[in-house]
């Protein structure tokens, strides 16, 4: 999970409400330039003192982390750490050119905390700093202007900054920042399902989900006719006769089918579109959110696959009735849908909750 630092230095009349929202959503740190602002905060939040553009105070009050600008304050984090061993210190760097970029890289390699402000809109300098800090033990916190930029910062180089500092403009933005910081989807416990029946059911519309991601060979998306049971459909990363591989694509199934999206919500394949998020899953249950670039819906012959879990729960998946459409079995075994037969084993997922408009909910719901 990424760190959310809330900058409360210039919030005006909304300050108290925003601070209460931050504490409610358990942001990791509140940042002020005045030790008095940190005095009454509970111990559940990290109290960060950052006197940007001001002299360093003689006393740090209740601050647990102090960020300094060595050039402006005339002292380094290492020097302060010797005098105040009970406090963690970090360095602020404003990146505007090559020398300050190198300073940021040096801070990332050596400091406990590095607070970085990039003046140019490009994220290439941040990529360079993240790469420079690959083996470092400290944490990078990058200033973001809004939640949208925070989401981008969290994803740079797939690793992202360890945290983001943002000054919210209104109540509600703190909650949005926290959601962005927690965007990683939880891994899933996949189960082995035994195929019990397959049948050719005629024509219908199926959806190919083309993503902006290069899937791995043991990775795909979960698809099912019912919200409580899905089968792992593999991407087109494996060689096919007559056509090149399309490692960004999953020939996912009939348009009524469910798949897992963002925030553990299900989506119908028919409602996915460019910019939608779906959950990619590998055979070990590891997950990541990927972005949809296009969905192709076309009429094709369909095949229905019924499988059963060890505890007797039934799962159904309707796919295009063609040899090149595949699902995954244990260990990453690639299984052609048209060759599946009773007794074969496929990998699946069995959510425990019913769904209402895609969200998990504890209520009675019968799906057939």
mmCIF file of C-alpha atoms in Angstrom:
data_model
loop_
_atom_site.group_PDB
_atom_site.id
_atom_site.type_symbol
_atom_site.label_atom_id
_atom_site.label_comp_id
_atom_site.label_asym_id
_atom_site.label_seq_id
_atom_site.Cartn_x
_atom_site.Cartn_y
_atom_site.Cartn_z
ATOM 1 C CA UNK A 1 0.000 0.000 0.000
ATOM 2 C CA UNK A 2 1.223 3.497 -0.852
ATOM 3 C CA UNK A 3 1.592 6.326 1.661
ATOM 4 C CA UNK A 4 -0.814 9.261 1.776
ATOM 5 C CA UNK A 5 0.633 12.485 3.216
ATOM 6 C CA UNK A 6 -1.854 15.327 3.600
ATOM 7 C CA UNK A 7 -0.486 18.866 3.401
ATOM 8 C CA UNK A 8 -2.503 20.987 5.865
ATOM 9 C CA UNK A 9 -0.348 24.115 5.710
ATOM 10 C CA UNK A 10 -2.726 26.311 3.686
ATOM 11 C CA UNK A 11 -6.208 24.861 4.042
ATOM 12 C CA UNK A 12 -8.045 27.901 5.378
ATOM 13 C CA UNK A 13 -11.506 27.490 6.892
ATOM 14 C CA UNK A 14 -11.852 23.885 5.715
ATOM 15 C CA UNK A 15 -8.798 22.792 7.683
ATOM 16 C CA UNK A 16 -10.557 21.244 10.701
ATOM 17 C CA UNK A 17 -13.032 19.293 8.560
ATOM 18 C CA UNK A 18 -10.269 18.031 6.265
ATOM 19 C CA UNK A 19 -8.112 16.976 9.219
ATOM 20 C CA UNK A 20 -11.024 15.028 10.691
ATOM 21 C CA UNK A 21 -11.631 13.385 7.308
ATOM 22 C CA UNK A 22 -7.937 12.479 7.117
ATOM 23 C CA UNK A 23 -8.003 10.871 10.557
ATOM 24 C CA UNK A 24 -11.200 8.992 9.709
ATOM 25 C CA UNK A 25 -9.665 7.542 6.529
ATOM 26 C CA UNK A 26 -6.383 6.805 8.312
ATOM 27 C CA UNK A 27 -4.010 8.727 6.100
ATOM 28 C CA UNK A 28 -0.453 7.925 7.061
ATOM 29 C CA UNK A 29 0.765 11.466 7.766
ATOM 30 C CA UNK A 30 -0.297 15.085 8.224
ATOM 31 C CA UNK A 31 2.204 17.744 7.160
ATOM 32 C CA UNK A 32 2.496 21.235 8.648
ATOM 33 C CA UNK A 33 5.095 23.997 8.900
ATOM 34 C CA UNK A 34 4.100 24.842 12.476
ATOM 35 C CA UNK A 35 4.763 22.451 15.388
ATOM 36 C CA UNK A 36 1.610 23.777 17.078
ATOM 37 C CA UNK A 37 -0.554 22.269 14.323
ATOM 38 C CA UNK A 38 0.772 18.820 15.192
ATOM 39 C CA UNK A 39 0.316 19.065 18.948
ATOM 40 C CA UNK A 40 -3.205 17.672 19.308
ATOM 41 C CA UNK A 41 -3.062 14.975 16.647
ATOM 42 C CA UNK A 42 -3.528 11.353 17.786
ATOM 43 C CA UNK A 43 -0.600 8.894 17.726
ATOM 44 C CA UNK A 44 -2.248 6.947 14.891
ATOM 45 C CA UNK A 45 -0.976 9.503 12.353
ATOM 46 C CA UNK A 46 2.626 10.428 11.542
ATOM 47 C CA UNK A 47 3.269 14.093 12.344
ATOM 48 C CA UNK A 48 5.487 15.649 9.688
ATOM 49 C CA UNK A 49 7.050 19.078 10.147
ATOM 50 C CA UNK A 50 7.990 20.732 6.854
ATOM 51 C CA UNK A 51 8.932 24.421 7.257
ATOM 52 C CA UNK A 52 9.284 25.133 3.557
ATOM 53 C CA UNK A 53 10.397 28.730 2.996
ATOM 54 C CA UNK A 54 10.638 29.324 6.746
ATOM 55 C CA UNK A 55 13.488 29.108 9.253
ATOM 56 C CA UNK A 56 13.897 25.780 10.992
ATOM 57 C CA UNK A 57 12.290 26.097 14.452
ATOM 58 C CA UNK A 58 14.435 25.546 17.511
ATOM 59 C CA UNK A 59 11.968 23.022 18.899
ATOM 60 C CA UNK A 60 10.156 20.398 16.824
ATOM 61 C CA UNK A 61 7.309 19.774 19.257
ATOM 62 C CA UNK A 62 5.463 16.501 18.682
ATOM 63 C CA UNK A 63 6.817 16.008 15.169
ATOM 64 C CA UNK A 64 7.955 12.461 14.428
ATOM 65 C CA UNK A 65 9.375 13.309 10.988
ATOM 66 C CA UNK A 66 11.073 16.573 10.011
ATOM 67 C CA UNK A 67 11.772 17.460 6.377
ATOM 68 C CA UNK A 68 14.533 19.998 5.749
ATOM 69 C CA UNK A 69 15.961 21.803 2.758
ATOM 70 C CA UNK A 70 19.733 21.744 3.435
ATOM 71 C CA UNK A 71 20.411 24.678 1.121
ATOM 72 C CA UNK A 72 17.826 26.926 2.766
ATOM 73 C CA UNK A 73 18.088 25.651 6.335
ATOM 74 C CA UNK A 74 21.853 25.276 6.430
ATOM 75 C CA UNK A 75 21.818 21.813 7.985
ATOM 76 C CA UNK A 76 21.574 18.262 6.661
ATOM 77 C CA UNK A 77 19.244 15.479 7.837
ATOM 78 C CA UNK A 78 22.277 13.500 9.008
ATOM 79 C CA UNK A 79 23.462 16.372 11.224
ATOM 80 C CA UNK A 80 20.026 16.802 12.737
ATOM 81 C CA UNK A 81 19.701 13.051 13.356
ATOM 82 C CA UNK A 82 22.773 13.161 15.598
ATOM 83 C CA UNK A 83 21.239 15.945 17.708
ATOM 84 C CA UNK A 84 17.719 14.465 17.777
ATOM 85 C CA UNK A 85 17.938 10.662 17.613
ATOM 86 C CA UNK A 86 14.257 10.333 18.569
ATOM 87 C CA UNK A 87 13.119 11.998 15.298
ATOM 88 C CA UNK A 88 13.345 10.817 11.704
ATOM 89 C CA UNK A 89 14.676 13.372 9.235
ATOM 90 C CA UNK A 90 14.311 13.730 5.495
ATOM 91 C CA UNK A 91 15.380 15.983 2.653
ATOM 92 C CA UNK A 92 13.257 18.194 0.414
ATOM 93 C CA UNK A 93 14.388 18.567 -3.181
ATOM 94 C CA UNK A 94 12.749 20.707 -5.848
ATOM 95 C CA UNK A 95 13.699 19.275 -9.234
ATOM 96 C CA UNK A 96 14.038 21.891 -11.969
ATOM 97 C CA UNK A 97 17.186 20.867 -13.882
ATOM 98 C CA UNK A 98 19.932 18.243 -14.174
ATOM 99 C CA UNK A 99 21.836 19.247 -10.969
ATOM 100 C CA UNK A 100 18.697 19.150 -8.815
ATOM 101 C CA UNK A 101 17.707 15.842 -10.403
ATOM 102 C CA UNK A 102 21.064 14.417 -9.355
ATOM 103 C CA UNK A 103 20.495 15.835 -5.868
ATOM 104 C CA UNK A 104 17.146 14.030 -5.742
ATOM 105 C CA UNK A 105 18.789 10.767 -6.821
ATOM 106 C CA UNK A 106 21.427 11.168 -4.111
ATOM 107 C CA UNK A 107 18.735 11.829 -1.515
ATOM 108 C CA UNK A 108 16.767 8.776 -2.665
ATOM 109 C CA UNK A 109 19.855 6.603 -2.202
ATOM 110 C CA UNK A 110 20.877 7.923 1.227
ATOM 111 C CA UNK A 111 18.024 9.539 3.174
ATOM 112 C CA UNK A 112 15.339 7.965 5.324
ATOM 113 C CA UNK A 113 12.776 10.259 3.674
ATOM 114 C CA UNK A 114 12.951 12.175 0.394
ATOM 115 C CA UNK A 115 10.192 14.692 -0.343
ATOM 116 C CA UNK A 116 10.318 15.564 -4.031
ATOM 117 C CA UNK A 117 8.670 18.386 -5.974
ATOM 118 C CA UNK A 118 8.939 18.131 -9.768
ATOM 119 C CA UNK A 119 8.244 21.429 -11.526
ATOM 120 C CA UNK A 120 7.998 20.001 -15.064
ATOM 121 C CA UNK A 121 4.886 17.983 -16.019
ATOM 122 C CA UNK A 122 6.881 15.077 -17.479
ATOM 123 C CA UNK A 123 7.285 12.021 -15.237
ATOM 124 C CA UNK A 124 10.662 11.022 -16.720
ATOM 125 C CA UNK A 125 12.653 12.672 -13.870
ATOM 126 C CA UNK A 126 10.596 10.685 -11.345
ATOM 127 C CA UNK A 127 11.345 7.512 -13.302
ATOM 128 C CA UNK A 128 15.063 8.297 -12.997
ATOM 129 C CA UNK A 129 14.832 8.871 -9.237
ATOM 130 C CA UNK A 130 12.826 5.659 -8.696
ATOM 131 C CA UNK A 131 15.440 3.721 -10.668
ATOM 132 C CA UNK A 132 18.252 5.340 -8.655
ATOM 133 C CA UNK A 133 16.538 4.291 -5.418
ATOM 134 C CA UNK A 134 15.895 0.695 -6.477
ATOM 135 C CA UNK A 135 18.164 -0.779 -3.772
ATOM 136 C CA UNK A 136 17.734 1.961 -1.193
ATOM 137 C CA UNK A 137 15.895 1.530 2.101
ATOM 138 C CA UNK A 138 14.468 5.041 2.337
ATOM 139 C CA UNK A 139 11.066 6.213 1.121
ATOM 140 C CA UNK A 140 10.167 8.600 -1.698
ATOM 141 C CA UNK A 141 7.225 10.941 -1.232
ATOM 142 C CA UNK A 142 6.287 13.003 -4.294
ATOM 143 C CA UNK A 143 4.191 16.159 -4.306
ATOM 144 C CA UNK A 144 0.986 15.841 -6.353
ATOM 145 C CA UNK A 145 -1.311 18.676 -7.349
ATOM 146 C CA UNK A 146 -4.461 16.545 -7.341
ATOM 147 C CA UNK A 147 -5.749 12.985 -7.060
ATOM 148 C CA UNK A 148 -5.453 12.353 -10.797
ATOM 149 C CA UNK A 149 -1.736 13.154 -10.697
ATOM 150 C CA UNK A 150 -1.368 11.056 -7.539
ATOM 151 C CA UNK A 151 -2.731 8.011 -9.392
ATOM 152 C CA UNK A 152 -0.124 8.509 -12.109
ATOM 153 C CA UNK A 153 2.681 8.976 -9.584
ATOM 154 C CA UNK A 154 1.724 5.743 -7.831
ATOM 155 C CA UNK A 155 2.160 3.833 -11.096
ATOM 156 C CA UNK A 156 5.385 5.265 -12.545
ATOM 157 C CA UNK A 157 7.771 2.476 -13.634
ATOM 158 C CA UNK A 158 5.235 -0.031 -12.248
ATOM 159 C CA UNK A 159 6.730 0.645 -8.791
ATOM 160 C CA UNK A 160 5.641 4.237 -8.315
ATOM 161 C CA UNK A 161 6.626 6.642 -5.602
ATOM 162 C CA UNK A 162 6.319 5.201 -2.092
ATOM 163 C CA UNK A 163 3.945 7.988 -1.223
ATOM 164 C CA UNK A 164 2.294 11.198 -2.319
ATOM 165 C CA UNK A 165 1.910 14.518 -0.519
ATOM 166 C CA UNK A 166 -1.136 16.485 -1.599
ATOM 167 C CA UNK A 167 -2.921 19.585 -0.343
ATOM 168 C CA UNK A 168 -6.672 18.886 -0.733
ATOM 169 C CA UNK A 169 -8.820 21.678 -2.085
ATOM 170 C CA UNK A 170 -12.057 20.454 -0.525
ATOM 171 C CA UNK A 171 -13.564 17.859 1.776
ATOM 172 C CA UNK A 172 -13.759 14.540 -0.084
ATOM 173 C CA UNK A 173 -10.402 14.737 -1.827
ATOM 174 C CA UNK A 174 -8.693 13.073 1.117
ATOM 175 C CA UNK A 175 -10.903 10.008 0.736
ATOM 176 C CA UNK A 176 -10.169 9.954 -3.006
ATOM 177 C CA UNK A 177 -6.415 10.136 -2.354
ATOM 178 C CA UNK A 178 -6.623 7.264 0.106
ATOM 179 C CA UNK A 179 -8.529 5.161 -2.433
ATOM 180 C CA UNK A 180 -5.856 5.888 -5.032
ATOM 181 C CA UNK A 181 -3.156 4.811 -2.578
ATOM 182 C CA UNK A 182 -4.978 1.533 -1.937
ATOM 183 C CA UNK A 183 -5.678 0.800 -5.614
ATOM 184 C CA UNK A 184 -3.809 -2.514 -5.602
ATOM 185 C CA UNK A 185 -6.294 -5.361 -5.846
ATOM 186 C CA UNK A 186 -5.966 -8.234 -3.356
ATOM 187 C CA UNK A 187 -4.616 -11.547 -4.562
ATOM 188 C CA UNK A 188 -7.153 -14.343 -4.957
ATOM 189 C CA UNK A 189 -7.412 -17.942 -3.817
ATOM 190 C CA UNK A 190 -8.022 -19.914 -6.992
ATOM 191 C CA UNK A 191 -9.553 -23.380 -6.839
ATOM 192 C CA UNK A 192 -9.448 -26.401 -9.124
ATOM 193 C CA UNK A 193 -12.764 -27.067 -10.829
ATOM 194 C CA UNK A 194 -13.713 -30.353 -12.486
ATOM 195 C CA UNK A 195 -15.463 -30.091 -15.844
ATOM 196 C CA UNK A 196 -18.773 -31.976 -15.709
ATOM 197 C CA UNK A 197 -20.441 -31.013 -18.998
ATOM 198 C CA UNK A 198 -19.889 -29.099 -22.236
ATOM 199 C CA UNK A 199 -22.448 -28.309 -24.910
ATOM 200 C CA UNK A 200 -22.614 -26.389 -28.183
ATOM 201 C CA UNK A 201 -25.385 -23.821 -27.754
ATOM 202 C CA UNK A 202 -25.515 -21.979 -31.067
ATOM 203 C CA UNK A 203 -24.911 -18.365 -31.998
ATOM 204 C CA UNK A 204 -24.502 -15.388 -29.716
ATOM 205 C CA UNK A 205 -22.351 -12.348 -29.095
ATOM 206 C CA UNK A 206 -18.962 -12.746 -27.480
ATOM 207 C CA UNK A 207 -16.495 -10.107 -26.316
ATOM 208 C CA UNK A 208 -12.764 -9.932 -26.922
ATOM 209 C CA UNK A 209 -11.249 -7.706 -24.243
ATOM 210 C CA UNK A 210 -8.228 -5.907 -25.707
ATOM 211 C CA UNK A 211 -6.169 -4.309 -22.944
ATOM 212 C CA UNK A 212 -3.254 -1.892 -22.832
ATOM 213 C CA UNK A 213 -1.159 -4.592 -21.167
ATOM 214 C CA UNK A 214 1.138 -7.391 -22.323
ATOM 215 C CA UNK A 215 -0.205 -10.433 -20.480
ATOM 216 C CA UNK A 216 2.097 -13.175 -19.282
ATOM 217 C CA UNK A 217 1.584 -16.731 -20.505
ATOM 218 C CA UNK A 218 0.064 -17.863 -17.209
ATOM 219 C CA UNK A 219 -2.247 -14.871 -16.898
ATOM 220 C CA UNK A 220 -5.720 -13.904 -18.026
ATOM 221 C CA UNK A 221 -9.021 -12.676 -16.611
ATOM 222 C CA UNK A 222 -11.746 -14.441 -14.639
ATOM 223 C CA UNK A 223 -15.052 -14.841 -16.469
ATOM 224 C CA UNK A 224 -18.305 -16.559 -15.517
ATOM 225 C CA UNK A 225 -22.034 -16.611 -16.134
ATOM 226 C CA UNK A 226 -22.671 -16.255 -12.399
ATOM 227 C CA UNK A 227 -21.138 -13.792 -9.955
ATOM 228 C CA UNK A 228 -20.247 -16.598 -7.509
ATOM 229 C CA UNK A 229 -18.184 -18.659 -9.911
ATOM 230 C CA UNK A 230 -15.656 -17.778 -12.619
ATOM 231 C CA UNK A 231 -13.067 -19.606 -14.740
ATOM 232 C CA UNK A 232 -9.635 -18.248 -15.666
ATOM 233 C CA UNK A 233 -9.567 -17.408 -19.391
ATOM 234 C CA UNK A 234 -6.035 -17.136 -20.768
ATOM 235 C CA UNK A 235 -4.833 -14.306 -22.987
ATOM 236 C CA UNK A 236 -3.732 -14.886 -26.572
ATOM 237 C CA UNK A 237 -0.059 -15.059 -25.610
ATOM 238 C CA UNK A 238 0.302 -18.644 -26.795
ATOM 239 C CA UNK A 239 1.006 -19.450 -30.474
ATOM 240 C CA UNK A 240 -1.949 -20.122 -32.742
ATOM 241 C CA UNK A 241 -2.158 -21.481 -36.279
ATOM 242 C CA UNK A 242 -3.129 -19.058 -39.051
ATOM 243 C CA UNK A 243 -2.771 -15.921 -36.926
ATOM 244 C CA UNK A 244 -0.170 -14.052 -34.852
ATOM 245 C CA UNK A 245 -0.327 -13.928 -31.059
ATOM 246 C CA UNK A 246 -2.116 -10.985 -29.517
ATOM 247 C CA UNK A 247 -0.692 -10.811 -25.991
ATOM 248 C CA UNK A 248 -2.945 -7.900 -25.058
ATOM 249 C CA UNK A 249 -6.193 -9.822 -25.745
ATOM 250 C CA UNK A 250 -8.463 -12.170 -23.864
ATOM 251 C CA UNK A 251 -11.212 -13.820 -25.893
ATOM 252 C CA UNK A 252 -13.323 -13.647 -22.806
ATOM 253 C CA UNK A 253 -16.791 -15.035 -23.447
ATOM 254 C CA UNK A 254 -20.437 -14.222 -24.035
ATOM 255 C CA UNK A 255 -21.408 -10.615 -23.411
ATOM 256 C CA UNK A 256 -23.633 -11.373 -20.401
ATOM 257 C CA UNK A 257 -20.649 -12.775 -18.472
ATOM 258 C CA UNK A 258 -19.144 -11.279 -15.367
ATOM 259 C CA UNK A 259 -15.490 -10.367 -14.892
ATOM 260 C CA UNK A 260 -13.692 -8.728 -11.966
ATOM 261 C CA UNK A 261 -12.918 -5.030 -12.216
ATOM 262 C CA UNK A 262 -11.755 -2.292 -9.875
ATOM 263 C CA UNK A 263 -12.521 -2.287 -6.130
ATOM 264 C CA UNK A 264 -13.497 -5.999 -6.307
ATOM 265 C CA UNK A 265 -16.572 -5.007 -8.311
ATOM 266 C CA UNK A 266 -17.862 -7.218 -11.093
ATOM 267 C CA UNK A 267 -18.615 -5.870 -14.564
ATOM 268 C CA UNK A 268 -20.518 -7.375 -17.447
ATOM 269 C CA UNK A 269 -18.298 -7.894 -20.462
ATOM 270 C CA UNK A 270 -20.862 -5.898 -22.457
ATOM 271 C CA UNK A 271 -20.302 -2.747 -20.379
ATOM 272 C CA UNK A 272 -16.515 -2.665 -20.625
ATOM 273 C CA UNK A 273 -15.086 0.077 -22.839
ATOM 274 C CA UNK A 274 -11.863 1.975 -23.490
ATOM 275 C CA UNK A 275 -10.513 3.135 -20.134
ATOM 276 C CA UNK A 276 -12.304 0.506 -18.038
ATOM 277 C CA UNK A 277 -10.286 -1.464 -15.487
ATOM 278 C CA UNK A 278 -10.248 -5.253 -15.255
ATOM 279 C CA UNK A 279 -8.352 -7.549 -12.907
ATOM 280 C CA UNK A 280 -5.648 -9.670 -14.482
ATOM 281 C CA UNK A 281 -5.010 -12.906 -12.588
ATOM 282 C CA UNK A 282 -2.269 -15.519 -12.932
ATOM 283 C CA UNK A 283 -2.408 -19.204 -12.033
ATOM 284 C CA UNK A 284 -1.106 -18.501 -8.520
ATOM 285 C CA UNK A 285 -3.841 -15.957 -7.847
ATOM 286 C CA UNK A 286 -1.594 -12.909 -8.146
ATOM 287 C CA UNK A 287 -3.521 -9.910 -9.435
ATOM 288 C CA UNK A 288 -3.039 -6.516 -11.041
ATOM 289 C CA UNK A 289 -5.404 -3.944 -12.506
ATOM 290 C CA UNK A 290 -5.110 -3.468 -16.268
ATOM 291 C CA UNK A 291 -6.729 -0.905 -18.536
ATOM 292 C CA UNK A 292 -9.076 -1.813 -21.352
ATOM 293 C CA UNK A 293 -8.162 -0.310 -24.706
ATOM 294 C CA UNK A 294 -11.010 -1.747 -26.755
ATOM 295 C CA UNK A 295 -13.769 -4.341 -26.579
ATOM 296 C CA UNK A 296 -14.745 -6.252 -29.741
ATOM 297 C CA UNK A 297 -18.257 -7.706 -29.684
ATOM 298 C CA UNK A 298 -19.123 -10.015 -32.586
ATOM 299 C CA UNK A 299 -21.551 -12.841 -33.335
ATOM 300 C CA UNK A 300 -19.925 -16.250 -33.051
ATOM 301 C CA UNK A 301 -20.936 -19.845 -32.271
ATOM 302 C CA UNK A 302 -20.802 -20.480 -28.531
ATOM 303 C CA UNK A 303 -19.911 -23.350 -26.225
ATOM 304 C CA UNK A 304 -21.141 -23.736 -22.649
ATOM 305 C CA UNK A 305 -18.801 -25.234 -20.038
ATOM 306 C CA UNK A 306 -20.046 -26.435 -16.651
ATOM 307 C CA UNK A 307 -17.552 -27.213 -13.903
ATOM 308 C CA UNK A 308 -17.849 -28.178 -10.258
ATOM 309 C CA UNK A 309 -15.815 -27.255 -7.191
ATOM 310 C CA UNK A 310 -14.721 -29.829 -4.593
ATOM 311 C CA UNK A 311 -17.574 -28.710 -2.328
ATOM 312 C CA UNK A 312 -20.167 -29.134 -5.055
ATOM 313 C CA UNK A 313 -20.633 -25.559 -6.223
ATOM 314 C CA UNK A 314 -21.395 -25.267 -9.930
ATOM 315 C CA UNK A 315 -19.671 -22.806 -12.287
ATOM 316 C CA UNK A 316 -20.678 -21.951 -15.852
ATOM 317 C CA UNK A 317 -18.718 -20.228 -18.592
ATOM 318 C CA UNK A 318 -19.903 -19.551 -22.140
ATOM 319 C CA UNK A 319 -17.122 -19.026 -24.685
ATOM 320 C CA UNK A 320 -16.712 -18.697 -28.412
ATOM 321 C CA UNK A 321 -16.947 -22.205 -29.818
ATOM 322 C CA UNK A 322 -13.505 -22.337 -31.419
ATOM 323 C CA UNK A 323 -10.291 -24.229 -30.788
ATOM 324 C CA UNK A 324 -8.171 -21.109 -30.351
ATOM 325 C CA UNK A 325 -10.216 -19.902 -27.345
ATOM 326 C CA UNK A 326 -8.567 -21.232 -24.216
ATOM 327 C CA UNK A 327 -8.722 -21.466 -20.434
ATOM 328 C CA UNK A 328 -6.044 -22.255 -17.865
ATOM 329 C CA UNK A 329 -5.593 -25.354 -15.767
ATOM 330 C CA UNK A 330 -3.338 -26.162 -12.801
ATOM 331 C CA UNK A 331 0.282 -25.166 -13.274
ATOM 332 C CA UNK A 332 -0.577 -22.972 -16.239
ATOM 333 C CA UNK A 333 -1.773 -25.786 -18.497
ATOM 334 C CA UNK A 334 -3.427 -24.259 -21.582
ATOM 335 C CA UNK A 335 -6.727 -25.964 -22.438
ATOM 336 C CA UNK A 336 -8.574 -25.469 -25.704
ATOM 337 C CA UNK A 337 -12.249 -24.829 -24.980
ATOM 338 C CA UNK A 338 -13.576 -27.120 -27.734
ATOM 339 C CA UNK A 339 -11.497 -30.046 -26.441
ATOM 340 C CA UNK A 340 -12.601 -29.823 -22.814
ATOM 341 C CA UNK A 341 -14.371 -32.944 -21.587
ATOM 342 C CA UNK A 342 -15.850 -34.198 -18.310
ATOM 343 C CA UNK A 343 -13.091 -34.899 -15.808
ATOM 344 C CA UNK A 344 -10.728 -32.173 -17.042
ATOM 345 C CA UNK A 345 -9.526 -29.656 -14.439
ATOM 346 C CA UNK A 346 -9.652 -25.869 -14.883
ATOM 347 C CA UNK A 347 -8.770 -23.036 -12.533
ATOM 348 C CA UNK A 348 -11.491 -20.825 -11.140
ATOM 349 C CA UNK A 349 -12.533 -18.427 -8.424
ATOM 350 C CA UNK A 350 -15.537 -18.680 -6.104
ATOM 351 C CA UNK A 351 -16.525 -15.308 -4.603
ATOM 352 C CA UNK A 352 -18.567 -15.711 -1.437
ATOM 353 C CA UNK A 353 -20.813 -12.655 -1.787
ATOM 354 C CA UNK A 354 -23.781 -11.999 -4.013
ATOM 355 C CA UNK A 355 -23.730 -8.842 -6.137
ATOM 356 C CA UNK A 356 -25.854 -5.757 -6.601
ATOM 357 C CA UNK A 357 -24.829 -3.469 -9.481
ATOM 358 C CA UNK A 358 -21.497 -5.251 -9.313
ATOM 359 C CA UNK A 359 -20.743 -4.568 -5.658
ATOM 360 C CA UNK A 360 -20.456 -7.427 -3.149
ATOM 361 C CA UNK A 361 -23.428 -7.558 -0.790
ATOM 362 C CA UNK A 362 -24.727 -10.044 1.764
ATOM 363 C CA UNK A 363 -28.246 -10.791 0.510
ATOM 364 C CA UNK A 364 -30.256 -13.616 -0.979
ATOM 365 C CA UNK A 365 -29.668 -14.026 -4.714
ATOM 366 C CA UNK A 366 -30.324 -17.130 -6.814
ATOM 367 C CA UNK A 367 -28.530 -17.385 -10.156
ATOM 368 C CA UNK A 368 -29.279 -20.209 -12.598
#
